Each structure stands twice: as C-alpha cells, then as structure tokens.
Amino acid sequence: MTKQKQRSIATAAAAALIFLLFFATRLYQLSSIPRGIHVDEAGMAFDALCLARQGTDRYGLAWPVYLTNYGSGQSALYAYLAAAAIRLLNHFSPTVFRLPAVLGGLMTLVFGMLILCRTLGRKAALAGGLLITICPYFLMASRWGLDCNLMLGFSVMSLYLLMTAASSGKKRLYALAGLSFGLTLYSYAIAFAALPVFLTAAGLWLLWRKRLTPGRIISFLLPLAVLAAPLLLFVAFNAGILEPFSTPFFSVPILTEYRGSELSLRHIPENLNIFYILFSHDFLAYNGFAAYGTLYYIAVPFFIIGLASALTEAWKGLRGKSDQETILVLFLFLTLLLTGLCMSGPNINRLNAIYFPLLYYTVKGLQVCGRRLHRLVPAAGICVFLVSFCFFAHYYYQIYPEDIYPQQYFNDSFISILDYIDEKFPGEKRDIYVDNYDDNVVHPYIYTLLRDPSLWNQWLEERQWDNSYGPYHFNLPDEIDENGIYIMYSNGIAMAALEQAGFTAETWGLWRIYWKN
C-alpha cells in the first residue's frame, strides 16, 4: 500500500470519527437540552406545523416570505425546513422541530471542512472539522430551533460555492452560488444588510482578478434576484416605500414592530467590546457560558495569529503578488464584524455567521504556529481543545439543565401544568388565568397551541389583544374570578390577594396553581 493511499485511508477514518462525534453531540438528549422550549422556538414550531398542514402561518397567511411571529417578525427558512421535517416524519415534537438546527450545524461542518481543505490543506480541514464539532457555540447553536442560527450554515455553504465558481469559471456553479446566497437571505434579516456589502466587495475583487464575465455575472444574479424579490417587497412594504398589495404565490406580512432601523453607525462606540462578547459570552445564557467561552479561550491567541497572517496575505494579494481566494473569507469576516459594530445591542446569536471566520483564523493560527514555532504546537493546541471539550460536555449535558434554571425565555412547565389541571378537574369548564409577568412566561398562548394544535381555529377566531381565547386568559382580571384557576409565576401582589380570598395553592416547580373547590 502506497503512502498516499495510507494517508487517504487515515484521512477518511479521521473524518468519519469527526462526523460520528458530531451526530452524537447533536442528537443526544436533543429534545430536553436546552431544557424547555424558547418562546421564539415555540412560535417557529407552531408556524411550521401550520405550514406543514395547510400551507399558512399561524395567522392564516399563505406561504409567507417572512413570519409575523409575535409582531416583530422572524425569518422563515427555519420554519419551512421544520415543516418539511414534520411532513417527512409525520410527527411533531421538540426533536423533530430541532432537526433543522442539526442540519444547519452539519452544513457548517461539511462546507467548512471543504473550504479549509481547498485553502489550508487536509490537516487543517480535519482540525477545523473537529473544532466545529466540539466548540461550545457550534454545538449549542445546532441543538435548538432559533431561526437566525441557520445563517451560519447557509453562509458557509454560499461562500464555498462562490469559491468553487470563481475557481472553475463555470456558469452553472455561479448560478448555484447565487441560489445559495438567495436562500441565505431567508435565514436571518441581518443578511439583508451584510450580504450586499460582502457581494459588492467580492464582486469587485473578482472583476479585478478577471474572474467575472457578463455571462457569469448574469448566471449569479438571476437566481439571487428571483429569491431576493419577495424580501425586497417585504422591506418596501414595512418601510412604507410601497403601498402593500397581494400576490398569488406568496404572502408578505405587515409587522406591527418593524425593526428596520436597528443598524446604525452611531452604535459603533458602544460596541467596541465586540470581540469580548464573541469569544466569551453575552447576556443570554443559552448563547455561551463565561467559564468556557464560545470557542474555548485557548482559541484567542491562535485567532490573532491567524488573522494577522491573513491580513498580510491579503495585502500581498491587493499588491498583485498573490491571488489567494482566502480573501473572500476575509471579506465575509470584515462585513459581519462591521454589521455587528453597527448593531443595536449585539448578541452572539445575531452574529452567528461570523463564527466560521473566527474558527477559520483559529485553524490558520494553529497552522502558522506549527510552521514557524514547532510542528507539535498544533497537536498540543488540539489536545487543549479536547480536554476543554470534556469539561464542557460534562457541564452542558449533566449540570446545565439544572444549573441555569429557569432559563430566560425558555418555558418547560406550562404545558405539563395544563395537563395536570385537566387531570385534577376532569370535565370542569373553568377559565384559566396565567400570570404573564416574567421573561419565562412570555407569550404563553403559543404553548397552549403547541399542546393542542386543534385549538388553532378557535384562537384565530376569538383571540383578543393579549391573545386570550376560549378558557385561556393571559392577563389577570380586575376582580377575582371565584371559579377560575390561576397559574402564577412571580406576581407576589396577585398571589397574596388570591390567598386572602381563600384560594388553595399548590406549588408546581417554580409556579403556583390557585383554585377554589
């Protein structure tokens, strides 16, 4: 057996182990970690169920290009992928509607390794694949259904397709890249701002390098324009640029809280700590843990070295001394960094697409250290990453569900409480009042629909300003309903009034249930 064949077998075996570890870390306890269902995840899940069953969102809009969610909107791509999973598996559960998150993580792994392989080599691809598999942010983001997390996987796929198109010059690959970038626009609204800047920079670079022809440009722009057109209508309608009109093929929602002005240069001074946020944690526990960081803190020095090397190479490229396609990674990184600096209240999940460039330069830094310091430095660095992963995995799978509980915006009890009430008061028609008073009980109506999707028509017909419908009330009455059942969380004044009125109280985890016999 030749050395080349031995090397190929070893590479294939290492890649197989990485993929096995990827699926093990993503699918293990997928339905229960993170604990509960995030309020945006719940909205997306029910919209996906409606799309799977009747081709509308929960408000009855047919094939929306963007979801209304709770009024401020939500990107639609995740919901369509979840709807496909529901139809394919003929099942609706947290595991099923979290599968697109796993798919997004798999896209990051596959296309990330392909980019690393073509630009930095086989060993770098294996190292990068391992880090994508074991680093906290990549692992956590691919385990629950937050719509924006798909931007990471789709942007990495788009970047790879653009690289291959530019290298080969084939029009069909340019068309495929345009299609991929068009789909990326549906992954998260930040792409509306970031992708035009990136594509402009990339286009000018490719023109300068004589990689583009009119035919290639048209091949790229045509599918991109077709996919972007509905979203341009969405922006125009909600920004008041165009008077809304209906279309026969899709719906364009009009949001009650349009967030089109969240990006501004005036936010830059307040966001100068962005690298601390990106490598450490933000204000949301489900995005990162301070004890471990998002890529483990060992990544920071390697990232700095890798980025410095990339900037040096880019300077040579601009001076005409090299023609590295890695400059496209740099353009993506700088575009997303600028977007984050201009963002109001940036957090990790909003900037998720930047994590591939961060990882890319970390791997490049390992490679540079191996060449200039000692060949054992990358191996030692990978060992530190693996040891860090062992500690992180123990915390994430064994301690985290109880350690950070209740977790902001995640609700894990409301559905089971309603089940308990049905068992305790069988056949009784009592109104149920819910304490809508805390970040862990935001938009509780959505959980009643997840629990019993057959109530959707009733909710659609009867819903009030606070989404109360049927027996469910999501604000407390002015006067105590003696026959009502109260599900309370943190409103101490209201709970004291119920106790004074002679209601029986029962504790359910962090909740209290009040009723009179």
JSON list of C-alpha atoms in Angstrom, two decimals, residues 191-369:
[
{"chain": "A", "resi": 191, "resn": "ALA", "atom": "CA", "xyz": [-28.28, 39.02, 5.85]},
{"chain": "A", "resi": 192, "resn": "PHE", "atom": "CA", "xyz": [-30.31, 41.79, 4.18]},
{"chain": "A", "resi": 193, "resn": "ALA", "atom": "CA", "xyz": [-27.58, 44.24, 5.19]},
{"chain": "A", "resi": 194, "resn": "ALA", "atom": "CA", "xyz": [-24.47, 42.04, 5.32]},
{"chain": "A", "resi": 195, "resn": "LEU", "atom": "CA", "xyz": [-24.71, 40.10, 2.07]},
{"chain": "A", "resi": 196, "resn": "PRO", "atom": "CA", "xyz": [-24.99, 43.10, -0.32]},
{"chain": "A", "resi": 197, "resn": "VAL", "atom": "CA", "xyz": [-21.82, 44.57, 1.23]},
{"chain": "A", "resi": 198, "resn": "PHE", "atom": "CA", "xyz": [-19.97, 41.26, 1.05]},
{"chain": "A", "resi": 199, "resn": "LEU", "atom": "CA", "xyz": [-21.07, 40.52, -2.51]},
{"chain": "A", "resi": 200, "resn": "THR", "atom": "CA", "xyz": [-20.09, 44.00, -3.66]},
{"chain": "A", "resi": 201, "resn": "ALA", "atom": "CA", "xyz": [-16.59, 43.59, -2.22]},
{"chain": "A", "resi": 202, "resn": "ALA", "atom": "CA", "xyz": [-16.28, 40.05, -3.58]},
{"chain": "A", "resi": 203, "resn": "GLY", "atom": "CA", "xyz": [-17.58, 41.11, -6.98]},
{"chain": "A", "resi": 204, "resn": "LEU", "atom": "CA", "xyz": [-15.10, 43.98, -7.28]},
{"chain": "A", "resi": 205, "resn": "TRP", "atom": "CA", "xyz": [-12.26, 41.66, -6.26]},
{"chain": "A", "resi": 206, "resn": "LEU", "atom": "CA", "xyz": [-13.26, 39.02, -8.82]},
{"chain": "A", "resi": 207, "resn": "LEU", "atom": "CA", "xyz": [-13.62, 41.66, -11.52]},
{"chain": "A", "resi": 208, "resn": "TRP", "atom": "CA", "xyz": [-10.15, 42.97, -10.75]},
{"chain": "A", "resi": 209, "resn": "ARG", "atom": "CA", "xyz": [-8.81, 39.43, -10.93]},
{"chain": "A", "resi": 210, "resn": "LYS", "atom": "CA", "xyz": [-10.65, 38.94, -14.24]},
{"chain": "A", "resi": 211, "resn": "ARG", "atom": "CA", "xyz": [-12.71, 36.07, -12.86]},
{"chain": "A", "resi": 212, "resn": "LEU", "atom": "CA", "xyz": [-16.04, 37.55, -13.96]},
{"chain": "A", "resi": 213, "resn": "THR", "atom": "CA", "xyz": [-17.64, 37.88, -17.38]},
{"chain": "A", "resi": 214, "resn": "PRO", "atom": "CA", "xyz": [-21.09, 39.24, -18.27]},
{"chain": "A", "resi": 215, "resn": "GLY", "atom": "CA", "xyz": [-22.38, 35.68, -18.61]},
{"chain": "A", "resi": 216, "resn": "ARG", "atom": "CA", "xyz": [-21.07, 34.65, -15.19]},
{"chain": "A", "resi": 217, "resn": "ILE", "atom": "CA", "xyz": [-22.49, 37.76, -13.57]},
{"chain": "A", "resi": 218, "resn": "ILE", "atom": "CA", "xyz": [-25.93, 37.12, -15.08]},
{"chain": "A", "resi": 219, "resn": "SER", "atom": "CA", "xyz": [-25.79, 33.45, -14.07]},
{"chain": "A", "resi": 220, "resn": "PHE", "atom": "CA", "xyz": [-25.11, 34.51, -10.48]},
{"chain": "A", "resi": 221, "resn": "LEU", "atom": "CA", "xyz": [-27.50, 37.45, -10.23]},
{"chain": "A", "resi": 222, "resn": "LEU", "atom": "CA", "xyz": [-30.54, 35.86, -11.89]},
{"chain": "A", "resi": 223, "resn": "PRO", "atom": "CA", "xyz": [-31.37, 33.24, -9.21]},
{"chain": "A", "resi": 224, "resn": "LEU", "atom": "CA", "xyz": [-30.29, 35.67, -6.49]},
{"chain": "A", "resi": 225, "resn": "ALA", "atom": "CA", "xyz": [-32.64, 38.36, -7.81]},
{"chain": "A", "resi": 226, "resn": "VAL", "atom": "CA", "xyz": [-35.58, 35.94, -8.12]},
{"chain": "A", "resi": 227, "resn": "LEU", "atom": "CA", "xyz": [-35.19, 34.84, -4.50]},
{"chain": "A", "resi": 228, "resn": "ALA", "atom": "CA", "xyz": [-34.47, 38.34, -3.21]},
{"chain": "A", "resi": 229, "resn": "ALA", "atom": "CA", "xyz": [-37.50, 39.96, -4.89]},
{"chain": "A", "resi": 230, "resn": "PRO", "atom": "CA", "xyz": [-40.13, 38.81, -2.32]},
{"chain": "A", "resi": 231, "resn": "LEU", "atom": "CA", "xyz": [-37.92, 40.02, 0.52]},
{"chain": "A", "resi": 232, "resn": "LEU", "atom": "CA", "xyz": [-37.42, 43.36, -1.20]},
{"chain": "A", "resi": 233, "resn": "LEU", "atom": "CA", "xyz": [-41.21, 43.68, -1.30]},
{"chain": "A", "resi": 234, "resn": "PHE", "atom": "CA", "xyz": [-41.32, 42.80, 2.40]},
{"chain": "A", "resi": 235, "resn": "VAL", "atom": "CA", "xyz": [-38.82, 45.57, 3.22]},
{"chain": "A", "resi": 236, "resn": "ALA", "atom": "CA", "xyz": [-40.54, 48.08, 0.93]},
{"chain": "A", "resi": 237, "resn": "PHE", "atom": "CA", "xyz": [-44.00, 47.38, 2.38]},
{"chain": "A", "resi": 238, "resn": "ASN", "atom": "CA", "xyz": [-42.88, 47.58, 6.00]},
{"chain": "A", "resi": 239, "resn": "ALA", "atom": "CA", "xyz": [-40.68, 50.63, 5.48]},
{"chain": "A", "resi": 240, "resn": "GLY", "atom": "CA", "xyz": [-43.58, 52.49, 3.83]},
{"chain": "A", "resi": 241, "resn": "ILE", "atom": "CA", "xyz": [-41.78, 52.74, 0.49]},
{"chain": "A", "resi": 242, "resn": "LEU", "atom": "CA", "xyz": [-44.53, 50.87, -1.37]},
{"chain": "A", "resi": 243, "resn": "GLU", "atom": "CA", "xyz": [-48.23, 50.51, -0.69]},
{"chain": "A", "resi": 244, "resn": "PRO", "atom": "CA", "xyz": [-48.85, 46.84, 0.21]},
{"chain": "A", "resi": 245, "resn": "PHE", "atom": "CA", "xyz": [-50.51, 44.64, -2.38]},
{"chain": "A", "resi": 246, "resn": "SER", "atom": "CA", "xyz": [-51.27, 40.91, -2.51]},
{"chain": "A", "resi": 247, "resn": "THR", "atom": "CA", "xyz": [-49.56, 38.32, -4.70]},
{"chain": "A", "resi": 248, "resn": "PRO", "atom": "CA", "xyz": [-50.92, 34.96, -5.89]},
{"chain": "A", "resi": 249, "resn": "PHE", "atom": "CA", "xyz": [-47.81, 32.96, -4.99]},
{"chain": "A", "resi": 250, "resn": "PHE", "atom": "CA", "xyz": [-46.77, 34.14, -1.52]},
{"chain": "A", "resi": 251, "resn": "SER", "atom": "CA", "xyz": [-47.77, 36.45, 1.32]},
{"chain": "A", "resi": 252, "resn": "VAL", "atom": "CA", "xyz": [-45.89, 39.49, 2.59]},
{"chain": "A", "resi": 253, "resn": "PRO", "atom": "CA", "xyz": [-46.71, 40.23, 6.24]},
{"chain": "A", "resi": 254, "resn": "ILE", "atom": "CA", "xyz": [-47.00, 43.76, 7.60]},
{"chain": "A", "resi": 255, "resn": "LEU", "atom": "CA", "xyz": [-45.32, 43.78, 11.00]},
{"chain": "A", "resi": 256, "resn": "THR", "atom": "CA", "xyz": [-46.56, 45.76, 13.97]},
{"chain": "A", "resi": 257, "resn": "GLU", "atom": "CA", "xyz": [-42.96, 46.21, 15.19]},
{"chain": "A", "resi": 258, "resn": "TYR", "atom": "CA", "xyz": [-40.75, 46.55, 12.13]},
{"chain": "A", "resi": 259, "resn": "ARG", "atom": "CA", "xyz": [-37.08, 46.60, 13.18]},
{"chain": "A", "resi": 260, "resn": "GLY", "atom": "CA", "xyz": [-35.54, 48.02, 10.05]},
{"chain": "A", "resi": 261, "resn": "SER", "atom": "CA", "xyz": [-33.61, 50.77, 11.87]},
{"chain": "A", "resi": 262, "resn": "GLU", "atom": "CA", "xyz": [-31.60, 48.62, 14.27]},
{"chain": "A", "resi": 263, "resn": "LEU", "atom": "CA", "xyz": [-28.36, 49.03, 12.28]},
{"chain": "A", "resi": 264, "resn": "SER", "atom": "CA", "xyz": [-26.62, 52.39, 12.55]},
{"chain": "A", "resi": 265, "resn": "LEU", "atom": "CA", "xyz": [-23.07, 53.74, 12.63]},
{"chain": "A", "resi": 266, "resn": "ARG", "atom": "CA", "xyz": [-23.93, 55.53, 15.87]},
{"chain": "A", "resi": 267, "resn": "HIS", "atom": "CA", "xyz": [-23.83, 52.17, 17.68]},
{"chain": "A", "resi": 268, "resn": "ILE", "atom": "CA", "xyz": [-20.12, 51.62, 16.97]},
{"chain": "A", "resi": 269, "resn": "PRO", "atom": "CA", "xyz": [-18.73, 53.34, 20.12]},
{"chain": "A", "resi": 270, "resn": "GLU", "atom": "CA", "xyz": [-20.92, 51.22, 22.41]},
{"chain": "A", "resi": 271, "resn": "ASN", "atom": "CA", "xyz": [-19.92, 48.00, 20.64]},
{"chain": "A", "resi": 272, "resn": "LEU", "atom": "CA", "xyz": [-16.14, 48.23, 20.86]},
{"chain": "A", "resi": 273, "resn": "ASN", "atom": "CA", "xyz": [-16.17, 45.25, 23.23]},
{"chain": "A", "resi": 274, "resn": "ILE", "atom": "CA", "xyz": [-17.48, 43.04, 20.44]},
{"chain": "A", "resi": 275, "resn": "PHE", "atom": "CA", "xyz": [-14.53, 40.63, 20.47]},
{"chain": "A", "resi": 276, "resn": "TYR", "atom": "CA", "xyz": [-15.02, 40.04, 24.18]},
{"chain": "A", "resi": 277, "resn": "ILE", "atom": "CA", "xyz": [-18.66, 39.14, 23.50]},
{"chain": "A", "resi": 278, "resn": "LEU", "atom": "CA", "xyz": [-17.77, 36.93, 20.54]},
{"chain": "A", "resi": 279, "resn": "PHE", "atom": "CA", "xyz": [-15.13, 34.90, 22.37]},
{"chain": "A", "resi": 280, "resn": "SER", "atom": "CA", "xyz": [-16.62, 34.91, 25.86]},
{"chain": "A", "resi": 281, "resn": "HIS", "atom": "CA", "xyz": [-20.39, 35.28, 26.30]},
{"chain": "A", "resi": 282, "resn": "ASP", "atom": "CA", "xyz": [-23.23, 37.76, 26.06]},
{"chain": "A", "resi": 283, "resn": "PHE", "atom": "CA", "xyz": [-26.21, 38.43, 28.32]},
{"chain": "A", "resi": 284, "resn": "LEU", "atom": "CA", "xyz": [-28.07, 35.30, 27.20]},
{"chain": "A", "resi": 285, "resn": "ALA", "atom": "CA", "xyz": [-27.02, 32.07, 28.92]},
{"chain": "A", "resi": 286, "resn": "TYR", "atom": "CA", "xyz": [-28.14, 29.91, 26.02]},
{"chain": "A", "resi": 287, "resn": "ASN", "atom": "CA", "xyz": [-25.54, 31.55, 23.74]},
{"chain": "A", "resi": 288, "resn": "GLY", "atom": "CA", "xyz": [-22.43, 30.89, 25.80]},
{"chain": "A", "resi": 289, "resn": "PHE", "atom": "CA", "xyz": [-21.00, 30.23, 29.25]},
{"chain": "A", "resi": 290, "resn": "ALA", "atom": "CA", "xyz": [-18.37, 32.53, 30.74]},
{"chain": "A", "resi": 291, "resn": "ALA", "atom": "CA", "xyz": [-16.43, 29.58, 32.18]},
{"chain": "A", "resi": 292, "resn": "TYR", "atom": "CA", "xyz": [-15.75, 28.08, 28.75]},
{"chain": "A", "resi": 293, "resn": "GLY", "atom": "CA", "xyz": [-16.14, 30.82, 26.15]},
{"chain": "A", "resi": 294, "resn": "THR", "atom": "CA", "xyz": [-17.68, 30.26, 22.75]},
{"chain": "A", "resi": 295, "resn": "LEU", "atom": "CA", "xyz": [-14.61, 28.64, 21.12]},
{"chain": "A", "resi": 296, "resn": "TYR", "atom": "CA", "xyz": [-12.71, 27.98, 24.39]},
{"chain": "A", "resi": 297, "resn": "TYR", "atom": "CA", "xyz": [-10.30, 30.70, 25.42]},
{"chain": "A", "resi": 298, "resn": "ILE", "atom": "CA", "xyz": [-7.30, 28.82, 24.02]},
{"chain": "A", "resi": 299, "resn": "ALA", "atom": "CA", "xyz": [-8.63, 29.89, 20.59]},
{"chain": "A", "resi": 300, "resn": "VAL", "atom": "CA", "xyz": [-7.93, 33.59, 21.17]},
{"chain": "A", "resi": 301, "resn": "PRO", "atom": "CA", "xyz": [-4.13, 33.67, 20.63]},
{"chain": "A", "resi": 302, "resn": "PHE", "atom": "CA", "xyz": [-4.37, 31.36, 17.62]},
{"chain": "A", "resi": 303, "resn": "PHE", "atom": "CA", "xyz": [-7.12, 33.54, 16.14]},
{"chain": "A", "resi": 304, "resn": "ILE", "atom": "CA", "xyz": [-4.96, 36.66, 16.48]},
{"chain": "A", "resi": 305, "resn": "ILE", "atom": "CA", "xyz": [-2.01, 34.95, 14.81]},
{"chain": "A", "resi": 306, "resn": "GLY", "atom": "CA", "xyz": [-4.20, 33.55, 12.03]},
{"chain": "A", "resi": 307, "resn": "LEU", "atom": "CA", "xyz": [-5.91, 36.88, 11.36]},
{"chain": "A", "resi": 308, "resn": "ALA", "atom": "CA", "xyz": [-2.56, 38.71, 11.26]},
{"chain": "A", "resi": 309, "resn": "SER", "atom": "CA", "xyz": [-1.28, 36.17, 8.74]},
{"chain": "A", "resi": 310, "resn": "ALA", "atom": "CA", "xyz": [-4.44, 36.52, 6.64]},
{"chain": "A", "resi": 311, "resn": "LEU", "atom": "CA", "xyz": [-4.15, 40.32, 6.60]},
{"chain": "A", "resi": 312, "resn": "THR", "atom": "CA", "xyz": [-0.55, 40.03, 5.44]},
{"chain": "A", "resi": 313, "resn": "GLU", "atom": "CA", "xyz": [-1.58, 37.67, 2.64]},
{"chain": "A", "resi": 314, "resn": "ALA", "atom": "CA", "xyz": [-4.45, 39.97, 1.67]},
{"chain": "A", "resi": 315, "resn": "TRP", "atom": "CA", "xyz": [-2.07, 42.91, 1.40]},
{"chain": "A", "resi": 316, "resn": "LYS", "atom": "CA", "xyz": [0.14, 40.90, -0.92]},
{"chain": "A", "resi": 317, "resn": "GLY", "atom": "CA", "xyz": [-2.92, 39.95, -2.94]},
{"chain": "A", "resi": 318, "resn": "LEU", "atom": "CA", "xyz": [-4.00, 43.57, -3.30]},
{"chain": "A", "resi": 319, "resn": "ARG", "atom": "CA", "xyz": [-0.49, 44.45, -4.47]},
{"chain": "A", "resi": 320, "resn": "GLY", "atom": "CA", "xyz": [-0.77, 41.75, -7.12]},
{"chain": "A", "resi": 321, "resn": "LYS", "atom": "CA", "xyz": [1.77, 39.37, -5.60]},
{"chain": "A", "resi": 322, "resn": "SER", "atom": "CA", "xyz": [-0.72, 36.57, -4.95]},
{"chain": "A", "resi": 323, "resn": "ASP", "atom": "CA", "xyz": [-4.19, 35.52, -5.93]},
{"chain": "A", "resi": 324, "resn": "GLN", "atom": "CA", "xyz": [-5.50, 33.89, -2.78]},
{"chain": "A", "resi": 325, "resn": "GLU", "atom": "CA", "xyz": [-9.21, 33.09, -2.73]},
{"chain": "A", "resi": 326, "resn": "THR", "atom": "CA", "xyz": [-8.95, 33.20, 1.06]},
{"chain": "A", "resi": 327, "resn": "ILE", "atom": "CA", "xyz": [-9.54, 36.93, 0.72]},
{"chain": "A", "resi": 328, "resn": "LEU", "atom": "CA", "xyz": [-13.23, 36.03, 0.33]},
{"chain": "A", "resi": 329, "resn": "VAL", "atom": "CA", "xyz": [-13.15, 34.69, 3.90]},
{"chain": "A", "resi": 330, "resn": "LEU", "atom": "CA", "xyz": [-11.63, 37.98, 5.00]},
{"chain": "A", "resi": 331, "resn": "PHE", "atom": "CA", "xyz": [-14.33, 39.97, 3.19]},
{"chain": "A", "resi": 332, "resn": "LEU", "atom": "CA", "xyz": [-17.01, 37.90, 4.94]},
{"chain": "A", "resi": 333, "resn": "PHE", "atom": "CA", "xyz": [-15.35, 38.38, 8.32]},
{"chain": "A", "resi": 334, "resn": "LEU", "atom": "CA", "xyz": [-14.96, 42.15, 7.93]},
{"chain": "A", "resi": 335, "resn": "THR", "atom": "CA", "xyz": [-18.50, 42.55, 6.62]},
{"chain": "A", "resi": 336, "resn": "LEU", "atom": "CA", "xyz": [-20.00, 40.66, 9.56]},
{"chain": "A", "resi": 337, "resn": "LEU", "atom": "CA", "xyz": [-17.75, 42.48, 12.01]},
{"chain": "A", "resi": 338, "resn": "LEU", "atom": "CA", "xyz": [-18.91, 45.85, 10.68]},
{"chain": "A", "resi": 339, "resn": "THR", "atom": "CA", "xyz": [-22.51, 44.66, 10.85]},
{"chain": "A", "resi": 340, "resn": "GLY", "atom": "CA", "xyz": [-22.03, 43.67, 14.49]},
{"chain": "A", "resi": 341, "resn": "LEU", "atom": "CA", "xyz": [-20.45, 47.01, 15.34]},
{"chain": "A", "resi": 342, "resn": "CYS", "atom": "CA", "xyz": [-23.44, 48.82, 13.84]},
{"chain": "A", "resi": 343, "resn": "MET", "atom": "CA", "xyz": [-26.00, 46.64, 15.59]},
{"chain": "A", "resi": 344, "resn": "SER", "atom": "CA", "xyz": [-28.18, 47.79, 18.45]},
{"chain": "A", "resi": 345, "resn": "GLY", "atom": "CA", "xyz": [-27.48, 45.54, 21.42]},
{"chain": "A", "resi": 346, "resn": "PRO", "atom": "CA", "xyz": [-25.43, 42.90, 19.57]},
{"chain": "A", "resi": 347, "resn": "ASN", "atom": "CA", "xyz": [-25.51, 39.37, 20.87]},
{"chain": "A", "resi": 348, "resn": "ILE", "atom": "CA", "xyz": [-23.97, 36.11, 19.82]},
{"chain": "A", "resi": 349, "resn": "ASN", "atom": "CA", "xyz": [-26.93, 34.53, 18.06]},
{"chain": "A", "resi": 350, "resn": "ARG", "atom": "CA", "xyz": [-27.45, 37.64, 15.93]},
{"chain": "A", "resi": 351, "resn": "LEU", "atom": "CA", "xyz": [-23.81, 37.45, 14.80]},
{"chain": "A", "resi": 352, "resn": "ASN", "atom": "CA", "xyz": [-23.74, 33.68, 14.39]},
{"chain": "A", "resi": 353, "resn": "ALA", "atom": "CA", "xyz": [-22.39, 33.75, 10.82]},
{"chain": "A", "resi": 354, "resn": "ILE", "atom": "CA", "xyz": [-19.13, 35.32, 12.00]},
{"chain": "A", "resi": 355, "resn": "TYR", "atom": "CA", "xyz": [-18.17, 32.16, 13.84]},
{"chain": "A", "resi": 356, "resn": "PHE", "atom": "CA", "xyz": [-16.87, 30.39, 10.77]},
{"chain": "A", "resi": 357, "resn": "PRO", "atom": "CA", "xyz": [-14.34, 33.15, 10.01]},
{"chain": "A", "resi": 358, "resn": "LEU", "atom": "CA", "xyz": [-13.37, 33.15, 13.70]},
{"chain": "A", "resi": 359, "resn": "LEU", "atom": "CA", "xyz": [-12.78, 29.41, 13.54]},
{"chain": "A", "resi": 360, "resn": "TYR", "atom": "CA", "xyz": [-11.04, 29.66, 10.16]},
{"chain": "A", "resi": 361, "resn": "TYR", "atom": "CA", "xyz": [-8.45, 32.08, 11.51]},
{"chain": "A", "resi": 362, "resn": "THR", "atom": "CA", "xyz": [-8.04, 29.99, 14.65]},
{"chain": "A", "resi": 363, "resn": "VAL", "atom": "CA", "xyz": [-7.15, 26.98, 12.50]},
{"chain": "A", "resi": 364, "resn": "LYS", "atom": "CA", "xyz": [-4.90, 29.14, 10.36]},
{"chain": "A", "resi": 365, "resn": "GLY", "atom": "CA", "xyz": [-3.17, 30.34, 13.54]},
{"chain": "A", "resi": 366, "resn": "LEU", "atom": "CA", "xyz": [-2.54, 26.74, 14.58]},
{"chain": "A", "resi": 367, "resn": "GLN", "atom": "CA", "xyz": [-1.05, 26.08, 11.16]},
{"chain": "A", "resi": 368, "resn": "VAL", "atom": "CA", "xyz": [1.19, 29.16, 11.27]},
{"chain": "A", "resi": 369, "resn": "CYS", "atom": "CA", "xyz": [2.46, 28.21, 14.74]}
]
